[in-house]
Short mmCIF file of C-alpha atoms (C1' of nucleotides) in Angstrom, two decimals:
data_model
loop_
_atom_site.label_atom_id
_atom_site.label_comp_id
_atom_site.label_asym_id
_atom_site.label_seq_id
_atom_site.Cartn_x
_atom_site.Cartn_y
_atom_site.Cartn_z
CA UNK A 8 0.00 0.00 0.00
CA UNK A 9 1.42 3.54 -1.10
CA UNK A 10 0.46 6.76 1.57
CA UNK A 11 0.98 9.98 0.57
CA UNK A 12 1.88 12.43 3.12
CA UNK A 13 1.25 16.16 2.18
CA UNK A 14 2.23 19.15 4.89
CA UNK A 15 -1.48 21.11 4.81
CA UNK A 16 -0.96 24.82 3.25
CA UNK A 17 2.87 23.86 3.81
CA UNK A 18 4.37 27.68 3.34
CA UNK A 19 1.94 29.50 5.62
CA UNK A 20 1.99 26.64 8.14
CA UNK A 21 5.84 27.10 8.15
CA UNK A 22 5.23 30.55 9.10
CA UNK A 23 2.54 29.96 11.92
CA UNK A 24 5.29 27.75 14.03
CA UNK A 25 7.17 30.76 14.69
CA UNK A 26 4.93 33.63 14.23
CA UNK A 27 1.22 32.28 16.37
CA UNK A 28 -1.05 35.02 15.49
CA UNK A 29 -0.91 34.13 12.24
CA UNK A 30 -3.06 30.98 13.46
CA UNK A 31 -6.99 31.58 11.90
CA UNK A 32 -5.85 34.54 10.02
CA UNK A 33 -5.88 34.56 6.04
CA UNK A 34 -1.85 34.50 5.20
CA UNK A 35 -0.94 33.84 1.72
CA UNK A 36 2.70 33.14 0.58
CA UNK A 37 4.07 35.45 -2.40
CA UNK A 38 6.66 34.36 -5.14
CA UNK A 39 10.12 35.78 -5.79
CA UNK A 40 10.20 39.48 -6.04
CA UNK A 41 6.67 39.44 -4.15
CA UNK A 42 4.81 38.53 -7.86
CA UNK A 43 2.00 36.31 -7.37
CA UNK A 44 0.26 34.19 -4.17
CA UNK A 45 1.50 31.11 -4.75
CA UNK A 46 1.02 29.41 -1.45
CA UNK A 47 -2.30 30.18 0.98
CA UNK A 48 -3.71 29.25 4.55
CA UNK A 49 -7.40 27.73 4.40
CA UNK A 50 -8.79 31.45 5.73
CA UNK A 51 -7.59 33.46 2.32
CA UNK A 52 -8.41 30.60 0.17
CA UNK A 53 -11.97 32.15 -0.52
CA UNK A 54 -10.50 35.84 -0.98
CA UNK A 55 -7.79 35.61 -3.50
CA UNK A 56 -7.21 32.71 -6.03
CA UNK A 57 -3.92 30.75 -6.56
CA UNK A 58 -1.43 32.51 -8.71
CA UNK A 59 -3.21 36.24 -8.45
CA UNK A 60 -0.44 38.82 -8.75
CA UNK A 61 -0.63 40.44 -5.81
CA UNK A 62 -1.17 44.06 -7.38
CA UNK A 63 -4.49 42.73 -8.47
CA UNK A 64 -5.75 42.25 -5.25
CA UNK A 65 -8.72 44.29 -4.31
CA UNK A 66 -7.53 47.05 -1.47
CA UNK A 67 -10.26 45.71 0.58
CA UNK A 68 -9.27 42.38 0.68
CA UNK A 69 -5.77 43.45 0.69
CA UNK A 70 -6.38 45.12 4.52
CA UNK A 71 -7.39 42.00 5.74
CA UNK A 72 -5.20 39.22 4.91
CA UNK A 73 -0.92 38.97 5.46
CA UNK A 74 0.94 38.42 2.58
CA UNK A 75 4.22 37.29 3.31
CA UNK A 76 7.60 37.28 0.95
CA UNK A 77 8.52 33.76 0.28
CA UNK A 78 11.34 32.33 3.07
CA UNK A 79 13.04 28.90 1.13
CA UNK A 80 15.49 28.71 3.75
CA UNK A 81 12.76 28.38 6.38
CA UNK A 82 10.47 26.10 4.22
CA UNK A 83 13.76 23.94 2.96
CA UNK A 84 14.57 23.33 6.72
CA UNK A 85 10.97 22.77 8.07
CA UNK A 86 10.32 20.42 4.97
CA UNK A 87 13.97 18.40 6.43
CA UNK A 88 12.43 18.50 9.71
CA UNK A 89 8.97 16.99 9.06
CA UNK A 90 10.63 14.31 6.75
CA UNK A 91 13.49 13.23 9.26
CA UNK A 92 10.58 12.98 11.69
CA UNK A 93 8.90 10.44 9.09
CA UNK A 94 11.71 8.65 8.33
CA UNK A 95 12.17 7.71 12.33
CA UNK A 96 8.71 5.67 11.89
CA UNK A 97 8.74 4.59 8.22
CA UNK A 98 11.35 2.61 6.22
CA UNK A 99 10.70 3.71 2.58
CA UNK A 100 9.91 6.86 2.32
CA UNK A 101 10.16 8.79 -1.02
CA UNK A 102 10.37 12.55 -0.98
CA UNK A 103 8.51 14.13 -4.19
CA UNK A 104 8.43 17.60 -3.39
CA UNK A 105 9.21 20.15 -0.65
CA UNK A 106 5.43 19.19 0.75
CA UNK A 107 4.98 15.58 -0.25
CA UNK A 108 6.28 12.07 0.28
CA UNK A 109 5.09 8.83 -0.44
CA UNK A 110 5.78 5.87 1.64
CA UNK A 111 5.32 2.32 1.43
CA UNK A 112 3.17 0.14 4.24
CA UNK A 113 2.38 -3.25 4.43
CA UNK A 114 -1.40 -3.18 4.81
CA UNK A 115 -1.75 -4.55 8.44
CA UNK A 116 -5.20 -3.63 9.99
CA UNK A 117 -4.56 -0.90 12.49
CA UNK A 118 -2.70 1.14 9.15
CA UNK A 119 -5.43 4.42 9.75
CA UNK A 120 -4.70 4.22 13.89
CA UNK A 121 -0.73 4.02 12.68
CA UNK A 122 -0.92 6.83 10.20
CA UNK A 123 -3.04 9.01 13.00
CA UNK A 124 -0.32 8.11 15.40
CA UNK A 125 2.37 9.29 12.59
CA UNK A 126 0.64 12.80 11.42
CA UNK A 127 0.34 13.51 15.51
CA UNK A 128 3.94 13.15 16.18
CA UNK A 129 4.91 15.25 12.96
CA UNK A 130 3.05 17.78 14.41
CA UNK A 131 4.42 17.86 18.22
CA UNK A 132 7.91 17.36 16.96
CA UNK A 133 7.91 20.18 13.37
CA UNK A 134 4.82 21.92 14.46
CA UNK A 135 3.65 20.57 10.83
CA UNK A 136 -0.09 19.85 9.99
CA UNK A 137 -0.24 17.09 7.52
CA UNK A 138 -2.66 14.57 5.56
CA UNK A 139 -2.37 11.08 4.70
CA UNK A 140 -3.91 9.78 2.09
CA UNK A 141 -3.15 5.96 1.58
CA UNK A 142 -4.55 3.46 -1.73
CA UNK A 143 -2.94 1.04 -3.71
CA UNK A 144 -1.48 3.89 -6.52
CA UNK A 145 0.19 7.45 -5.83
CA UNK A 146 -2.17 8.50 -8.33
CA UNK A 147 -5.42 6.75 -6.06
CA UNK A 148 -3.33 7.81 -3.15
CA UNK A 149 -3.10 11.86 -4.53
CA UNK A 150 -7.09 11.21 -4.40
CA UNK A 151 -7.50 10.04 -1.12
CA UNK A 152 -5.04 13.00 0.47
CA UNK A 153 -7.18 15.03 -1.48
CA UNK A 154 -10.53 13.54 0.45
CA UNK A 155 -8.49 13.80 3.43
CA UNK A 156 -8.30 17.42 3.30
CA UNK A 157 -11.77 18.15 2.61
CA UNK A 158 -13.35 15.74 5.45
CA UNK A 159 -12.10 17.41 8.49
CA UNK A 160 -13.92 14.32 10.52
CA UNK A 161 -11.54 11.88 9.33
CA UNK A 162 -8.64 13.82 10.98
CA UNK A 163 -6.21 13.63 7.83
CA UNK A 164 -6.53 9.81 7.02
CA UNK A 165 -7.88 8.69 4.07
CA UNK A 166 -8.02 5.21 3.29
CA UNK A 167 -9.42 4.12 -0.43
CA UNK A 168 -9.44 0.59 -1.51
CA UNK A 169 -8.89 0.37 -5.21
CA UNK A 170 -12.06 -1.97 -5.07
CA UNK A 171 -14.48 -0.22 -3.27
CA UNK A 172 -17.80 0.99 -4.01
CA UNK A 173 -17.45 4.66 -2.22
CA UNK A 174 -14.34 4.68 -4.61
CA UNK A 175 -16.64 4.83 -8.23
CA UNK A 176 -18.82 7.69 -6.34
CA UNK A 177 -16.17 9.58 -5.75
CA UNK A 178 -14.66 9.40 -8.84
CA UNK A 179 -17.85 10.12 -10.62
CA UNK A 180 -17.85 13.84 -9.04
CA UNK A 181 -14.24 14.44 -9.77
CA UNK A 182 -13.61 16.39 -12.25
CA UNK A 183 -11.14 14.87 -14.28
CA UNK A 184 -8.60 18.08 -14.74
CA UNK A 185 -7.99 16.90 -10.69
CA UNK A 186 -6.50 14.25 -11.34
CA UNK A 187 -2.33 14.17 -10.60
CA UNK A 188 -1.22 14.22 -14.37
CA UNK A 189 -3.30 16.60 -15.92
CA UNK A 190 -3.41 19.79 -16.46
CA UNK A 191 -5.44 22.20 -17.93
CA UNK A 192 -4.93 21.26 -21.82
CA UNK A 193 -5.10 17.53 -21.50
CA UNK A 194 -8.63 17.77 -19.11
CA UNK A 195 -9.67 20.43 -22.00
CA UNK A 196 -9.34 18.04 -24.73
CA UNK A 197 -10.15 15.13 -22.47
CA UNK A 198 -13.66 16.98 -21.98
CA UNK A 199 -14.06 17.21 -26.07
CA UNK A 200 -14.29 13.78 -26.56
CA UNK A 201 -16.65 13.38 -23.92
CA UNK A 202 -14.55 12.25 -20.61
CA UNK A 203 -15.07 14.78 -17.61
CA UNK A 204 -14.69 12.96 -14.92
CA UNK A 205 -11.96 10.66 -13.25
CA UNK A 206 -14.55 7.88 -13.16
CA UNK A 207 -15.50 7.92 -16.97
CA UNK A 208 -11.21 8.13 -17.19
CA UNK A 209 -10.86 5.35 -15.11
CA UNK A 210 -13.24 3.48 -17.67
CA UNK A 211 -12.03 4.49 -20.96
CA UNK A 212 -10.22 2.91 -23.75
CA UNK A 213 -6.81 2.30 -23.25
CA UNK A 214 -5.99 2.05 -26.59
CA UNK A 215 -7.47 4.79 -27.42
CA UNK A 216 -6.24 7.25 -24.99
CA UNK A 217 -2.87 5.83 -26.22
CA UNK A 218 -3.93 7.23 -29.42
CA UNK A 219 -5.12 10.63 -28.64
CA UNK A 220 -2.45 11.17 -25.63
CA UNK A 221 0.68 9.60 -25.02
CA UNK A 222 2.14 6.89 -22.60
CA UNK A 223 1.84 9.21 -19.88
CA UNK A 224 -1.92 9.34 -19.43
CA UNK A 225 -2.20 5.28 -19.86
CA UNK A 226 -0.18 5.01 -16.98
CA UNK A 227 -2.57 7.46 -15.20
CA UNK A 228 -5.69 5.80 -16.71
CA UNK A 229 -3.76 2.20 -14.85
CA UNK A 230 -3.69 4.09 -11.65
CA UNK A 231 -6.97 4.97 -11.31
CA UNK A 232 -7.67 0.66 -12.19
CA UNK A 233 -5.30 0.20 -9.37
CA UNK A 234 -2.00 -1.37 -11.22
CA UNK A 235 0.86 1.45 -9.92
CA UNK A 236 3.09 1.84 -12.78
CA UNK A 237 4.39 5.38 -11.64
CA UNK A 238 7.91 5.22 -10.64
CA UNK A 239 9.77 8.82 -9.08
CA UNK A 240 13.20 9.56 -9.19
CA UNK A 241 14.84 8.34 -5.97
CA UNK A 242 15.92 11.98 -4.90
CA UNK A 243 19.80 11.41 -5.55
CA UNK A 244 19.36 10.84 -9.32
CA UNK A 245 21.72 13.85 -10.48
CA UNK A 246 19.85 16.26 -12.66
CA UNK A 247 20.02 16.43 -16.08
CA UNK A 248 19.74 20.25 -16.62
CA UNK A 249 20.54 22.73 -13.87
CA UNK A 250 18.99 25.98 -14.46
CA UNK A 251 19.56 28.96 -12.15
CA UNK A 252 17.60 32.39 -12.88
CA UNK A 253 16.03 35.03 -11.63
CA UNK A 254 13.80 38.14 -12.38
CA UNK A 255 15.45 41.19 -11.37
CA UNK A 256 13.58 43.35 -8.92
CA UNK A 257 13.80 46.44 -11.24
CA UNK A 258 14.20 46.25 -14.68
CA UNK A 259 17.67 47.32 -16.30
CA UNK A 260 19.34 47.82 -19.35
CA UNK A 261 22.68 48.13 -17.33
CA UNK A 262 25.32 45.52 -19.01
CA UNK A 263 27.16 45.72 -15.25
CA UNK A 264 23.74 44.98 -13.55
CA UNK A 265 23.58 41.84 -16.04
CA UNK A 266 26.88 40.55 -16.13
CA UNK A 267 27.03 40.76 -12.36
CA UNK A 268 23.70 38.98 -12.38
CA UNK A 269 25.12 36.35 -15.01
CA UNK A 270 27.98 35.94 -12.92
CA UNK A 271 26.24 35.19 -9.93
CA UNK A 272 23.96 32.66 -11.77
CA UNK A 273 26.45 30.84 -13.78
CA UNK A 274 28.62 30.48 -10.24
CA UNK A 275 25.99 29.01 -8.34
CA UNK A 276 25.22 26.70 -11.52
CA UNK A 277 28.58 25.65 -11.31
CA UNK A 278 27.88 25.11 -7.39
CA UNK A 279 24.83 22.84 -8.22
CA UNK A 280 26.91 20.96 -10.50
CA UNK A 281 29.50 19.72 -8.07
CA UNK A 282 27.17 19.17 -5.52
CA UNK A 283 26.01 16.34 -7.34
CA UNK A 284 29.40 15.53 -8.75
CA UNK A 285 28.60 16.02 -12.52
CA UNK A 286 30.73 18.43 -14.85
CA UNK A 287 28.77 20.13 -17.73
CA UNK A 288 30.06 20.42 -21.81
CA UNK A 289 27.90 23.33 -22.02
CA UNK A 290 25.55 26.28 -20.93
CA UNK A 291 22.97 28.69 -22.36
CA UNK A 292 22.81 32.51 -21.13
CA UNK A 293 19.10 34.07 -21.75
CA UNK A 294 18.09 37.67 -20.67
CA UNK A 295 14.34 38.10 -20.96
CA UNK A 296 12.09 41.51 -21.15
CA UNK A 297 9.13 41.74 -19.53
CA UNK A 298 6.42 39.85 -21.81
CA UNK A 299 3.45 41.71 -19.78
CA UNK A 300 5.09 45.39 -20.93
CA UNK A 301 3.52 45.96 -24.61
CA UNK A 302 4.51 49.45 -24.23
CA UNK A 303 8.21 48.19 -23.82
CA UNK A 304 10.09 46.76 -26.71
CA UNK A 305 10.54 42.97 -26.73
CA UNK A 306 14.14 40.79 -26.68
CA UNK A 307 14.21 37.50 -25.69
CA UNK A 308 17.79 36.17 -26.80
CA UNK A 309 19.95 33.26 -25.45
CA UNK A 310 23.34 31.64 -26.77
CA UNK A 311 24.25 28.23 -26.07
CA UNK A 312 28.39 28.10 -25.80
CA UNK A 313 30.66 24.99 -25.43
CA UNK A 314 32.52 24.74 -22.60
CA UNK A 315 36.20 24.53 -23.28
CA UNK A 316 36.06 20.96 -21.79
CA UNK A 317 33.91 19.40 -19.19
CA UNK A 318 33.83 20.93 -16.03
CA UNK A 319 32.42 22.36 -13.05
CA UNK A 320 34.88 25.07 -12.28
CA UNK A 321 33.79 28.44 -11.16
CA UNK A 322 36.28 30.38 -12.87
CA UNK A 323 35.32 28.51 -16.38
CA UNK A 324 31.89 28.68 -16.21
CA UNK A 325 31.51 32.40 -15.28
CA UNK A 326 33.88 33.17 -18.41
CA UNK A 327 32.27 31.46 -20.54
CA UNK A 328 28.95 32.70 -19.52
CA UNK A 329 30.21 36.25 -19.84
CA UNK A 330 31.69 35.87 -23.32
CA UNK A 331 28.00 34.50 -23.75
CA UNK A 332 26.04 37.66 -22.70
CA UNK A 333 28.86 39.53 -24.53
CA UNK A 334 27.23 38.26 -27.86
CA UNK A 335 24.07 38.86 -26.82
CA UNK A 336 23.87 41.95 -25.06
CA UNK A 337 21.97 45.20 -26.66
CA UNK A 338 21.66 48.07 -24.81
CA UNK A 339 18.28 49.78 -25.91
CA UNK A 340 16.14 46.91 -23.91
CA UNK A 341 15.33 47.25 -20.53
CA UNK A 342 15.79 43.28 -18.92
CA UNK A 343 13.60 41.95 -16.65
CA UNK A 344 15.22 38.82 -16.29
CA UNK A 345 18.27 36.73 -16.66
CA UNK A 346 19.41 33.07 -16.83
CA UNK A 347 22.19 30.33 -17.38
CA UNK A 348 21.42 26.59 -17.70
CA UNK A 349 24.25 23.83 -17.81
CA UNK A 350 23.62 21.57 -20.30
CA UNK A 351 25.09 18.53 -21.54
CA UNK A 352 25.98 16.99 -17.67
CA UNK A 353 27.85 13.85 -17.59
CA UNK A 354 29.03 12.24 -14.25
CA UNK A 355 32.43 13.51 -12.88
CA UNK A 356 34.07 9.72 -13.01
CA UNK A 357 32.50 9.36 -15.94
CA UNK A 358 34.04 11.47 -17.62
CA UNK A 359 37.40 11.71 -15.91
CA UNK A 360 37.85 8.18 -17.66
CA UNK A 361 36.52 9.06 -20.97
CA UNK A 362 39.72 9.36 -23.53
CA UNK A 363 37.46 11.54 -25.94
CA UNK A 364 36.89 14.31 -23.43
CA UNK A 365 39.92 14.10 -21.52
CA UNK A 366 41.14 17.42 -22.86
CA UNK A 367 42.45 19.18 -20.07
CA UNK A 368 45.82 18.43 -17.87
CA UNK A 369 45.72 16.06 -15.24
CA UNK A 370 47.43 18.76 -12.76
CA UNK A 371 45.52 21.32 -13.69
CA UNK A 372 42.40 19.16 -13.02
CA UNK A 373 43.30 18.33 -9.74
CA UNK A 374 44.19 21.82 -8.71
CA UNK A 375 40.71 22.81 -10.01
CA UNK A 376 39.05 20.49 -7.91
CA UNK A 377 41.36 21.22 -5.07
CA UNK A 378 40.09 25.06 -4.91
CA UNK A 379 36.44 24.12 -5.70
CA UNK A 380 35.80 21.94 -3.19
CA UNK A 381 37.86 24.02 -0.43
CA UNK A 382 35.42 27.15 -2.16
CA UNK A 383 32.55 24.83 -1.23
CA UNK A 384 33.32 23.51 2.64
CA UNK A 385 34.16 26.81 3.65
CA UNK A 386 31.17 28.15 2.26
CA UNK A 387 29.12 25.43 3.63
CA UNK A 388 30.90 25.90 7.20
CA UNK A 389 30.61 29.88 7.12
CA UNK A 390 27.24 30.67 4.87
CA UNK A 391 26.91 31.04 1.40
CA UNK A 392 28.66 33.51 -0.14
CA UNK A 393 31.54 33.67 2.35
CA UNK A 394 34.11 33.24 -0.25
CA UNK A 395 32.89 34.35 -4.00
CA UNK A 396 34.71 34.54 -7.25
CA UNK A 397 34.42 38.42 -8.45
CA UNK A 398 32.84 40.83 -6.52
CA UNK A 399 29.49 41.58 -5.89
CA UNK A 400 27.29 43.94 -5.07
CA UNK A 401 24.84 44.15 -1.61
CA UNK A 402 21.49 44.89 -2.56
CA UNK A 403 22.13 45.37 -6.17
CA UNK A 404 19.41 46.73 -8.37
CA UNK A 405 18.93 43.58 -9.81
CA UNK A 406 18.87 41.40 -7.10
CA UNK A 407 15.31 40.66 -5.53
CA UNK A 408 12.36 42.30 -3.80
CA UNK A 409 11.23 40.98 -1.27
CA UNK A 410 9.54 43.51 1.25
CA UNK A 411 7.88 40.82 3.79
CA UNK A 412 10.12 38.60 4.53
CA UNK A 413 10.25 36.30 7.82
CA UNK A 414 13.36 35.59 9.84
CA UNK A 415 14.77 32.45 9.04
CA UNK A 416 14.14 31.22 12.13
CA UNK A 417 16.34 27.82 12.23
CA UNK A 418 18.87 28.56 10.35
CA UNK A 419 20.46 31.84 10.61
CA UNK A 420 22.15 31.90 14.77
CA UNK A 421 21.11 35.82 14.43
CA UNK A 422 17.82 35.34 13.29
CA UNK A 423 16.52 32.84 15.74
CA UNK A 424 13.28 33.19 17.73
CA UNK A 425 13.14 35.27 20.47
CA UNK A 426 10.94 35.01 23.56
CA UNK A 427 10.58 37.59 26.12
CA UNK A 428 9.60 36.18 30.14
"C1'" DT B 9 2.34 38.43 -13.35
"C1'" DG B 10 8.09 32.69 -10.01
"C1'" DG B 11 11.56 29.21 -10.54
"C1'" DG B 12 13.12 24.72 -11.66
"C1'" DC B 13 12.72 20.51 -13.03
"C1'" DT B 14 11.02 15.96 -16.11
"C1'" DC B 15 9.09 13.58 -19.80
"C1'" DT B 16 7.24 12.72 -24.61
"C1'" DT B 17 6.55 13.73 -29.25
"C1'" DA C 17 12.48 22.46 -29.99
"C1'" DA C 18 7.95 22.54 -28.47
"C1'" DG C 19 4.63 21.37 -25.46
"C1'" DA C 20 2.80 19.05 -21.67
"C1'" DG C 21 3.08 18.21 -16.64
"C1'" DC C 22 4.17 19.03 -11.32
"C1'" DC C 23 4.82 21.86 -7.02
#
DNA sequence: TGGGCTCTT
DNA sequence: AAGAGCC
């Protein structure tokens, strides 16, 4: 039997640990640079949809609810936290996202009474509200979290057997754009040809959905029979494009604003890469307008560029990137946004061993890695950004707003909690 | 009016 | 490369 476990509203109730009167308020979560609500407490769910930029909320709504900046280093540790905690009573436990894990029971009787026992100790020990919702599929299993969540009697357990007859009723009033898998085209054209819920899914033609779709909605059409055929990437599995990018809190047209923004994207890229010990043969720079601007003129280039060899090195990766935005640069845009991806990773032993990319000296090589990884502990050891490779600027015009923005409570030794007695 | 990833066609 | 998906 699979169990999903999903932290309820996870960013806001991240927030409420450490800040109580948010508790019963409506608090909703903003994006980078304090875009769009992307994350919201039960309370503001009714005032302001998912995704609204936060500009287009109505001044009277705006009074009464707390929008917050978004904190990853807070939610990153609290999601550790709650999934350490799970790991103490589970043995396979397979993180899917920053909210979510799955994990794998043996269905003994007392599995509800175990799972109750499990989301009440996650909360004690993070602070954490969470669901369970446990079937025979992580696609049956997204369901029953789902039915979890909206049945406050069953106190965050659901339990669906693939078999049973409460099963077919509920898929019968689920609209079949709910479903884990698809989206908003797919249920669209799902709809045209007459399926619009997850039951009449459930029952349709596999062949034929073959046809129409691709592989990827049989295998959710087998879920919802009850035959798992879903596998996730155990969370080690090294990436196979890094991207690191960022809008800029003002747009610019400055070339030192975007190099220095380049720079510090293609370094941490280059970070990313040797943290799971893959070099890259290549990378792509991109600056981006703003698309929403009509009254601004529009530039969208990137330029892919070779990397003199495989690598991971700071120093190699920044120059190349810069020679990148080099070509690319104009100056009559103003830049909303800029990017660098490494592309083309292979594993570091890999390619160490490989005689057709073995282009650079052995010495050299080792030296490299010598300085990275030294870069990297002390880093790790002293905070990010202790040691840097150019310079950089505090609070640059590019970097990012973010105007309501929590202390990172368990984290940062000057930013911890304080409690007057 | 986000960022970062995967997979399939 | 484009287009779909997820959170």
């Amino acid at each position: 039997m699979i169990g999903l476990i999903d932290c309820n509203n996870f960013y806001a109730s991240c927030e409420r640990v450490f800040n109580p009167k948010l508790e019963g308020r409506p608090v909703g979560i903003l994006s980078n640079n304090d875009g769009c609500v992307i994350a919201r407490s039960n309370e503001i769910k009714p005032l302001v949809p998912m995704g609204m930029p936060a500009y287009q909320i109505p001044p009277h709504i705006r009074k009464e609810v707390t929008l917050l900046s978004s904190n990853y280093e807070l939610y990153g540790d609290m999601s550790r936290r709650v999934f350490d905690t799970v790991r103490e009573h589970t043995s396979d436990l397979e993180i899917y996202s920053i909210d979510e894990a799955f994990i794998h029971l043996l269905g003994f009787d007392n599995t509800v009474e175990y799972c109750k026992r499990l989301r009440s100790i996650v909360k004690r020990d993070t602070g954490i509200p969470v669901s369970i919702g446990l079937s025979s599929t992580k696609t049956l299993a997204k369901i029953a979290n789902h039915v979890a969540k909206k049945n406050p009697e069953l106190e965050g357990i659901c339990w669906l057997h693939a078999g049973e007859p409460r099963l077919e009723a509920l898929l019968k009033q689920l609209p079949v754009g709910e479903v884990w898998g698809i989206g908003y085209k797919i249920a669209q054209r799902l709809e045209a040809l007459g399926i619009k819920t997850a039951w009449q899914l459930r029952q349709s033609n596999l062949k034929r959905i073959r046809q129409h779709f691709s592989v990827v909605l049989e295998r959710t059409v087998l879920e919802l029979q009850g035959t798992p055929c879903i596998e996730l990437d155990d969370m080690n599995t090294p990436k196979q494009n890094i991207m690191t990018s960022r809008s800029f809190g003002k747009i610019t047209s400055n070339f030192y604003d975007l190099s220095e923004a380049i720079r510090a994207h293609s370094s941490k890229g280059a970070e990313k890469l040797r943290s799971q010990q893959s070099v890259a043969r290549a990378l792509m720079v991109f600056l981006k307008t703003n698309r929403f601007r009509n009254d601004l003129l529009q530039y969208n280039p990137s330029k892919l560029a070779q990397l003199p060899y495989p690598t991971n090195d700071t120093r190699v990766i920044v120059k190349t990137a810069h020679e990148a935005l080099c070509s690319i640069f104009r100056e009559d845009y103003l830049y909303h946004k800029a990017g660098v991806m490494m592309l083309d990773l292979i594993d570091k032993d890999v390619e160490q061993f490989d005689f057709f990319h073995a282009a650079q000296d052995t010495k050299e090589q080792i030296k490299s890695d010598r300085l990275m990884s030294t870069i990297d502990s002390i880093n790790k050891k002293m905070g990010k950004n202790t040691i840097i490779i150019g310079g950089r600027t505090v609070n640059a015009t590019w970097s990012l707003k973010r105007d309501f923005l929590s202390r990172r409570y368990t984290t940062r030794w000057n930013e911890l909690l304080s409690v007057k007695l």
